[in-house]
Short mmCIF file of C-alpha atoms in Angstrom, two decimals:
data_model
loop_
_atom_site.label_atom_id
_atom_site.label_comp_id
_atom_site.label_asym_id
_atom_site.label_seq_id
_atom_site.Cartn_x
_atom_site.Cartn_y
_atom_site.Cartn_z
CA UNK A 10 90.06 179.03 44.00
CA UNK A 11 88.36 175.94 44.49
CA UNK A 12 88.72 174.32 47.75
CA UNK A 13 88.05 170.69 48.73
CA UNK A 14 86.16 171.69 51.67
CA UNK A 15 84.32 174.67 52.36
CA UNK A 16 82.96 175.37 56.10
CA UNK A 17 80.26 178.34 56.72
CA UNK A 18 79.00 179.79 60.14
CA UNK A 19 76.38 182.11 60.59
CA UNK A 20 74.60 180.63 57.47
CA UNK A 21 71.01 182.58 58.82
CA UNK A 22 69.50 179.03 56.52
CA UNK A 23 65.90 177.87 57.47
CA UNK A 24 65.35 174.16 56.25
CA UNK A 25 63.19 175.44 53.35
CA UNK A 26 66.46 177.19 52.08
CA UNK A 27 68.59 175.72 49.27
CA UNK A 28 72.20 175.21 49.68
CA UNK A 29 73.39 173.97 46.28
CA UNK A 30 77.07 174.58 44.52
CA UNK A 31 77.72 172.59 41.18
CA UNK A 32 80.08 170.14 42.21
CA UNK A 33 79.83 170.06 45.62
CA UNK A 34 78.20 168.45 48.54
CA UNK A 35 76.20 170.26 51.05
CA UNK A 36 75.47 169.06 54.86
CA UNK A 37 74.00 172.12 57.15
CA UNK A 38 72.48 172.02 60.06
CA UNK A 39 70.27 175.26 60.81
CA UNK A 40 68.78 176.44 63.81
CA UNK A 41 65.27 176.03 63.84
CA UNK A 42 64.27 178.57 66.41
CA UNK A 43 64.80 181.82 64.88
CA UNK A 44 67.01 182.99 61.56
CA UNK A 45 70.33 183.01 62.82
CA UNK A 46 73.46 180.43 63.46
CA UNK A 47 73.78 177.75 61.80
CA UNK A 48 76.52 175.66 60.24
CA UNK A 49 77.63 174.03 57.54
CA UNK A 50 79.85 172.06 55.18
CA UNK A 51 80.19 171.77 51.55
CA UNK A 52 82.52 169.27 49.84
CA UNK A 53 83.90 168.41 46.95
CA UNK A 54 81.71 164.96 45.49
CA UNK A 55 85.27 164.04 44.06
CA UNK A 56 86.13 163.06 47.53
CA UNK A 57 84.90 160.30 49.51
CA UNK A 58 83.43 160.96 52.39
CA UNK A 59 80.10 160.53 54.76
CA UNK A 60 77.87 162.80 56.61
CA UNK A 61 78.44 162.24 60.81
CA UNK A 62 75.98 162.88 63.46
CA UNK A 63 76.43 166.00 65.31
CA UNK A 64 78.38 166.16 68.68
CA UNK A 65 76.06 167.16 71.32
CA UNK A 66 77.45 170.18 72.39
CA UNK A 67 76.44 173.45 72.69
CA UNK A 68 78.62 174.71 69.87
CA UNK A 69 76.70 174.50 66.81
CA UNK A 70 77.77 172.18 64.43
CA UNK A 71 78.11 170.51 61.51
CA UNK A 72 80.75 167.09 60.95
CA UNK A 73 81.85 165.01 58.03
CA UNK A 74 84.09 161.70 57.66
CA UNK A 75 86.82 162.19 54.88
CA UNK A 76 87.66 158.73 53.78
CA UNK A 77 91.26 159.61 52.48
CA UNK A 78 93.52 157.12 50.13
CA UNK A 79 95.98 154.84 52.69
CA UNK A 80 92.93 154.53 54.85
CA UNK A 81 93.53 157.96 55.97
CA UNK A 82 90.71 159.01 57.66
CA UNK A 83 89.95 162.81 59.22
CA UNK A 84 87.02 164.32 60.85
CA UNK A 85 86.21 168.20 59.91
CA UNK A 86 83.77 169.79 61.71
CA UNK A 87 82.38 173.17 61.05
CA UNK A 88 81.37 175.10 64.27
CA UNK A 89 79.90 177.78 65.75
CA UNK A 90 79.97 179.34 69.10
CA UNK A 91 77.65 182.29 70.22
CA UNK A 92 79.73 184.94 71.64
CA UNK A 93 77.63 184.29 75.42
CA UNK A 94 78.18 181.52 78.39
CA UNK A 95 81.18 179.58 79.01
CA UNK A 96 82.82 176.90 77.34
CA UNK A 97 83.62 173.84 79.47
CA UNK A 98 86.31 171.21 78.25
CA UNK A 99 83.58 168.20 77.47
CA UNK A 100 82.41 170.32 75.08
CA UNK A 101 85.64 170.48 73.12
CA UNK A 102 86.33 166.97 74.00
CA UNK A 103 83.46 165.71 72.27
CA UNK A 104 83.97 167.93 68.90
CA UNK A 105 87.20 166.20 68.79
CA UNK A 106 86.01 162.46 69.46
CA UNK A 107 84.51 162.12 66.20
CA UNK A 108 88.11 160.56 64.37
CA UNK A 109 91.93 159.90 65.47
CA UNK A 110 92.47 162.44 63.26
CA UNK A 111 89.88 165.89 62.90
CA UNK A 112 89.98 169.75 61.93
CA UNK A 113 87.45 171.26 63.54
CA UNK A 114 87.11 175.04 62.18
CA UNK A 115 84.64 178.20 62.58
CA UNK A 116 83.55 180.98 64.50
CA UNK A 117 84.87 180.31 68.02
CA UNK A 118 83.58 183.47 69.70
CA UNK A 119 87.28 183.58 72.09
CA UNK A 120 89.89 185.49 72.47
CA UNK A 121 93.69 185.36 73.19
CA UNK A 122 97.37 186.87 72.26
CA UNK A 123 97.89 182.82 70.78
CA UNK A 124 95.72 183.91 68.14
CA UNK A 125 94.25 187.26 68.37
CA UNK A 126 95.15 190.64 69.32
CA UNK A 127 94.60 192.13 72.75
CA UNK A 128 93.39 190.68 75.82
CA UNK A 129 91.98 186.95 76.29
CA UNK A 130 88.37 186.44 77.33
CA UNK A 131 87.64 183.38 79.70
CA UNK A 132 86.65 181.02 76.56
CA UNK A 133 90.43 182.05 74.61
CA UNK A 134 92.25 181.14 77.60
CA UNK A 135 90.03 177.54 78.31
CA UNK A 136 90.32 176.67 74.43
CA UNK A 137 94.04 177.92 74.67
CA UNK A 138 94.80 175.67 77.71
CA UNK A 139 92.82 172.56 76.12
CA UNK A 140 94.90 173.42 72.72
CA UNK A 141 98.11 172.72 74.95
CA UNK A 142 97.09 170.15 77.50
CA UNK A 143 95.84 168.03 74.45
CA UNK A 144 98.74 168.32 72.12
CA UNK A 145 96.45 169.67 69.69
CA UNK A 146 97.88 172.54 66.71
CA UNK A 147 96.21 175.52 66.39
CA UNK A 148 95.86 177.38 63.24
CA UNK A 149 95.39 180.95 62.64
CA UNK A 150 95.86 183.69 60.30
CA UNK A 151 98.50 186.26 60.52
CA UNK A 152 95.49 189.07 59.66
CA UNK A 153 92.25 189.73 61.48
CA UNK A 154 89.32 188.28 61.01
CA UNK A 155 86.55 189.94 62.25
CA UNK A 156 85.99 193.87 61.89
CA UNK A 157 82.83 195.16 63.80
CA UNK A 158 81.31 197.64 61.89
CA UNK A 159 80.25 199.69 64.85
CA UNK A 160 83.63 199.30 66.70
CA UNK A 161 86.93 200.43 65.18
CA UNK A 162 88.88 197.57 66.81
CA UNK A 163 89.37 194.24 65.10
CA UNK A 164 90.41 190.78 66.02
CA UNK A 165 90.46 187.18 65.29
CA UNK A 166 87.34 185.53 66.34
CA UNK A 167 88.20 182.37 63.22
CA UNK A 168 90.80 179.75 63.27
CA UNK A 169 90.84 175.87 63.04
CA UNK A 170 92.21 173.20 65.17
CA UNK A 171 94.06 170.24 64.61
CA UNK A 172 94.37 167.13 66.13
CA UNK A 173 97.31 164.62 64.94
CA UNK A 174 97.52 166.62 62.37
CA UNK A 175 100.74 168.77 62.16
CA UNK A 176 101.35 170.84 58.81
CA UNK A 177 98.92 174.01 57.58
CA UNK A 178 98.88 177.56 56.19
CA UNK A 179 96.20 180.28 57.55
CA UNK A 180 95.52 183.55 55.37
CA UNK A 181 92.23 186.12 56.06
CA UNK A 182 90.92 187.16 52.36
CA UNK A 183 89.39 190.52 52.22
CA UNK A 184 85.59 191.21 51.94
CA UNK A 185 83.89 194.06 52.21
CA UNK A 186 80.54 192.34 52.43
CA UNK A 187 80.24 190.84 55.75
CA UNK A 188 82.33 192.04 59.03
CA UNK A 189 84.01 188.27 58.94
CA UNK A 190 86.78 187.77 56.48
CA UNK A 191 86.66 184.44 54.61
CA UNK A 192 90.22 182.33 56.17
CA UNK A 193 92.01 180.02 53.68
CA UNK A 194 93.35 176.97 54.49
CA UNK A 195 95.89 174.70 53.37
CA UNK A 196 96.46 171.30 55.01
CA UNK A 197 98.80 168.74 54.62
CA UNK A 198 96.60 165.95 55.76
CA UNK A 199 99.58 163.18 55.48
CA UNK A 200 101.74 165.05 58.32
CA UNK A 201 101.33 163.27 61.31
CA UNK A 202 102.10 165.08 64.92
CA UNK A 203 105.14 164.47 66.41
CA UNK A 204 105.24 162.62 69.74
CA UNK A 205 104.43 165.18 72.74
CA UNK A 206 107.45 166.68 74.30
CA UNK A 207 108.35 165.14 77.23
CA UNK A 208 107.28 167.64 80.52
CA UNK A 209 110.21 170.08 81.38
CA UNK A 210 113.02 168.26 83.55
CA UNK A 211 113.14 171.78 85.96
CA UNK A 212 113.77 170.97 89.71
CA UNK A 213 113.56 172.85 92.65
CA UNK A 214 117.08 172.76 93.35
CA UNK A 215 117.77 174.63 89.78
CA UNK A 216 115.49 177.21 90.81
CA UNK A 217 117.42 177.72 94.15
CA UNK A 218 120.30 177.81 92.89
CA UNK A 219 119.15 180.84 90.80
CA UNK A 220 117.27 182.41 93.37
CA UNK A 221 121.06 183.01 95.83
CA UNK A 222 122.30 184.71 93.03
CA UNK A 223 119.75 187.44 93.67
CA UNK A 224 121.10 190.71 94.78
CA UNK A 225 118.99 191.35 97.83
CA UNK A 226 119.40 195.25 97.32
CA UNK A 227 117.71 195.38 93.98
CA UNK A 228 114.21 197.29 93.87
CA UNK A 229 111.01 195.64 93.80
CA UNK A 230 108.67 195.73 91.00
CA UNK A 231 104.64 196.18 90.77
CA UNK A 232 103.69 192.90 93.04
CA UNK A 233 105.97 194.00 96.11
CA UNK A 234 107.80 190.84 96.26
CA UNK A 235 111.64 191.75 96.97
CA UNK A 236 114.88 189.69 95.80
CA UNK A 237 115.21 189.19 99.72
CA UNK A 238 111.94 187.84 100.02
CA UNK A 239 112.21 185.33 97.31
CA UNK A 240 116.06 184.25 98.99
CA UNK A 241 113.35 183.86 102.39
CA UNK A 242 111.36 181.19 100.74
CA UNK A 243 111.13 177.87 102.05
CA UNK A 244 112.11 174.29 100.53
CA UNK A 245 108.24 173.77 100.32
CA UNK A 246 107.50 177.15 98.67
CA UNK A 247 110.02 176.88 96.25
CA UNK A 248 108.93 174.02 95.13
CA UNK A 249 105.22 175.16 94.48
CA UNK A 250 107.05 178.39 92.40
CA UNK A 251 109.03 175.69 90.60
CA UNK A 252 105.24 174.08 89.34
CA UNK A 253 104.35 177.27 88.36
CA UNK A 254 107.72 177.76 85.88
CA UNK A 255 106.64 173.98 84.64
CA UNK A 256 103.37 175.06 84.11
CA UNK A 257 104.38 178.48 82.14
CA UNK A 258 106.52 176.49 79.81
CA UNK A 259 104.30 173.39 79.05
CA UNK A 260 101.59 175.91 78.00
CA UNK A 261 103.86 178.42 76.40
CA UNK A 262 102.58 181.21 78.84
CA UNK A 263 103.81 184.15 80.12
CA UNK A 264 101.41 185.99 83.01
CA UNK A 265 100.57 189.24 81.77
CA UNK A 266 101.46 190.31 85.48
CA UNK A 267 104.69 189.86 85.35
CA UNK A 268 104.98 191.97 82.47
CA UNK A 269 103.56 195.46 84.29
CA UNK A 270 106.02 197.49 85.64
CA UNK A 271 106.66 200.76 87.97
CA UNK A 272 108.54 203.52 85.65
CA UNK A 273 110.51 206.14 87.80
CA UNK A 274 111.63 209.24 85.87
CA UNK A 275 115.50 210.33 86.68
CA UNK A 276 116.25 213.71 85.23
CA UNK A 277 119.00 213.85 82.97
CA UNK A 278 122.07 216.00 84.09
CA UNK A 279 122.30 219.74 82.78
CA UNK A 280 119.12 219.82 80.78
CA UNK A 281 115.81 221.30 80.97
CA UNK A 282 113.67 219.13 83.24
CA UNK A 283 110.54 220.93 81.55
CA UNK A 284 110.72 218.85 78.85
CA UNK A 285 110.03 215.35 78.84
CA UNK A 286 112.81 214.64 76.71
CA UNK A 287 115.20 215.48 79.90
CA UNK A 288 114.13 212.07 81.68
CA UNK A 289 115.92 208.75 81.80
CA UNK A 290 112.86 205.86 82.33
CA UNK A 291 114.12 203.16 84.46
CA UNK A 292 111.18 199.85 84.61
CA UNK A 293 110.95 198.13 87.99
CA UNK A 294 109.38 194.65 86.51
CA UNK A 295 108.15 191.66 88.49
CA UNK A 296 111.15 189.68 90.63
CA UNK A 297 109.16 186.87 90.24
CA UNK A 298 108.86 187.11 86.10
CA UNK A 299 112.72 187.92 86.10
CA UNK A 300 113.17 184.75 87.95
CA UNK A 301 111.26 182.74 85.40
CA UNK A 302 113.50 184.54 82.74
CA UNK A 303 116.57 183.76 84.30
CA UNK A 304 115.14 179.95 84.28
CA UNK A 305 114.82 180.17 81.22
CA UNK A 306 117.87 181.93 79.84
CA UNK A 307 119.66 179.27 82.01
CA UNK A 308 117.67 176.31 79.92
CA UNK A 309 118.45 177.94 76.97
CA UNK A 310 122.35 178.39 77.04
CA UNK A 311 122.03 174.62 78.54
CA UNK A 312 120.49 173.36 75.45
CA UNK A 313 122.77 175.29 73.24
CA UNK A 314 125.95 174.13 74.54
CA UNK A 315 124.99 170.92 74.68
CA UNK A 316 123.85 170.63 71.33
CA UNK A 317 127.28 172.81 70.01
CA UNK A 318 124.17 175.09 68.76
CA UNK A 319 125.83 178.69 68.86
CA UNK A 320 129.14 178.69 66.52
CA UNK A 321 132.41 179.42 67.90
CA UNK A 322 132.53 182.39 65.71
CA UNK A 323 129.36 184.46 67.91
CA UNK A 324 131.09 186.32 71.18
CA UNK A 325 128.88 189.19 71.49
CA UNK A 326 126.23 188.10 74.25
CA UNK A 327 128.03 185.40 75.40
CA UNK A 328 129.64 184.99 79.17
CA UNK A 329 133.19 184.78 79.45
CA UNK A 330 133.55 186.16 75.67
CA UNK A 331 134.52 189.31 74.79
CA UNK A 332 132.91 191.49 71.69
CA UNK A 333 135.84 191.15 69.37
CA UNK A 334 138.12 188.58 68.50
#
């Protein structure tokens, strides 16, 4: 393998260190008050490009100009966050001011499902929301990244970002030497990013509509709002639940509260209720989140019929269709 670009974190360099791979150009920038951080870049001297000054951020870093045939010009910046304090959106901002175009890759220190497994920290869900409000791509690996040797969970602590850029493969390589894997990654530096997708078109009246088809008998899930309760709400409330659906879909989120549920345990007739095995689990989830996936659903079929999407041949799943033909 020999990449055109190679970004490190972590690199533990003091400026008396050597950097130096045959072929390649290195730019670093260490941190001078004790032997840890760091950042740098290393590229390939067969492609233009120029060193940048640093964005002053708190996220270390490290940025250089790729001057690309076609005058095709890209930012990458190589970055490092320390795993403490919060990230604030300027920050980001100005890693991504350096070019119309720029990749900025490291060790972000954040956490969220977009990218990682398990729960989101407060940085994974601020980059996460910037990722979306920005029309920016994020780019991850399917595999972990980061395996703490004293802690037998892992995660993904390493991706890259792109902005108006719109094509890229992830993959984590295995190494046994450091507790990071390396991340691969190919870009196709000529795709350019589609034009954002105009804001969802959902109304209040759509969501009303929905909401009197509630059965008003139905059981309430974890956040004790009832079917009857939501049927209650007025013009002015539905409308503020109707900017919370637009939000959920323009940033592709689903609250992790509407996912809990309440499991009641029926017993199963004529069998030994000693065993576990002679229980029927029925989920009471969120009214609220079934709501939102009725909104959805409703968007969906929409879409699909418009668009003559599903073929006349599928019936299974289908209203007013029956499962054979």
């Amino acid at each position: 393998m020999q990449p055109d670009v190679i970004a490190q974190q972590e690199t533990h360099l003091n400026p008396s260190d050597k950097l130096k791979i045959p072929n390649y150009s290195a730019y670093r920038t260490d941190r001078t008050t004790h032997r840890v951080g760091g950042t740098a870049l290393l590229v390939k001297n067969s492609i233009d490009h120029r060193p940048t000054p640093n964005a002053s951020t708190p996220f270390e870093n490290t940025t250089v100009n790729l001057d690309l045939p076609n005058n095709n010009n890209i930012s990458i910046t190589s970055i490092y966050r320390p795993p403490h304090g919060r990230i604030n959106t300027q920050e980001l901002d100005r890693l991504f001011s350096q070019s119309s175009k720029a990749i900025v890759v490291g060790n972000y220190n954040a956490k969220h499902p977009a990218w990682s497994v398990g729960r989101s920290n407060t940085n994974g869900s601020l980059i996460h929301d910037h990722i979306a409000n920005n029309n920016f791509v994020l780019l991850t690996p399917l595999e972990p990244t980061h395996f703490p040797y004293h802690h037998p969970s892992s995660s993904t602590l390493d991706f890259r970002i792109l902005k108006n850029i719109s094509s890229g493969d992830a993959s984590s390589i295995n190494d046994l030497s450091s507790d990071h894997n390396p991340v691969s990654f190919e870009i196709n530096v000529n795709a350019s990013l589609a034009s954002p997708a105009k804001k969802p078109e959902l109304v209040s009246p759509q969501v009303i509509s929905l909401i009197k088809k509630l059965n008003p008998r139905k059981a309430t899930g974890p956040e004790g709002v009832s079917n009857k309760a939501l049927r209650m709400l007025t013009l002015n409330s539905v409308t503020h639940l109707t900017e919370i659906f637009n939000k959920c879909i323009v940033l592709h989120h689903f609250p992790d509260s509407w996912k809990l549920a309440h499991v009641l345990m029926f017993p199963k007739p004529n069998q030994n209720h000693k065993l576990s095995g002679s229980y029927r689990p029925n989920s009471l989830l969120s009214n609220i989140g079934k709501l939102f996936e009725k909104v959805l659903l409703k968007r969906l079929n929409d879409h699909c019929l418009k668009n003559s999407i599903i073929p006349a041949e599928q019936f299974g799943f289908r209203s007013g269709h029956s499962c054979s033909h």
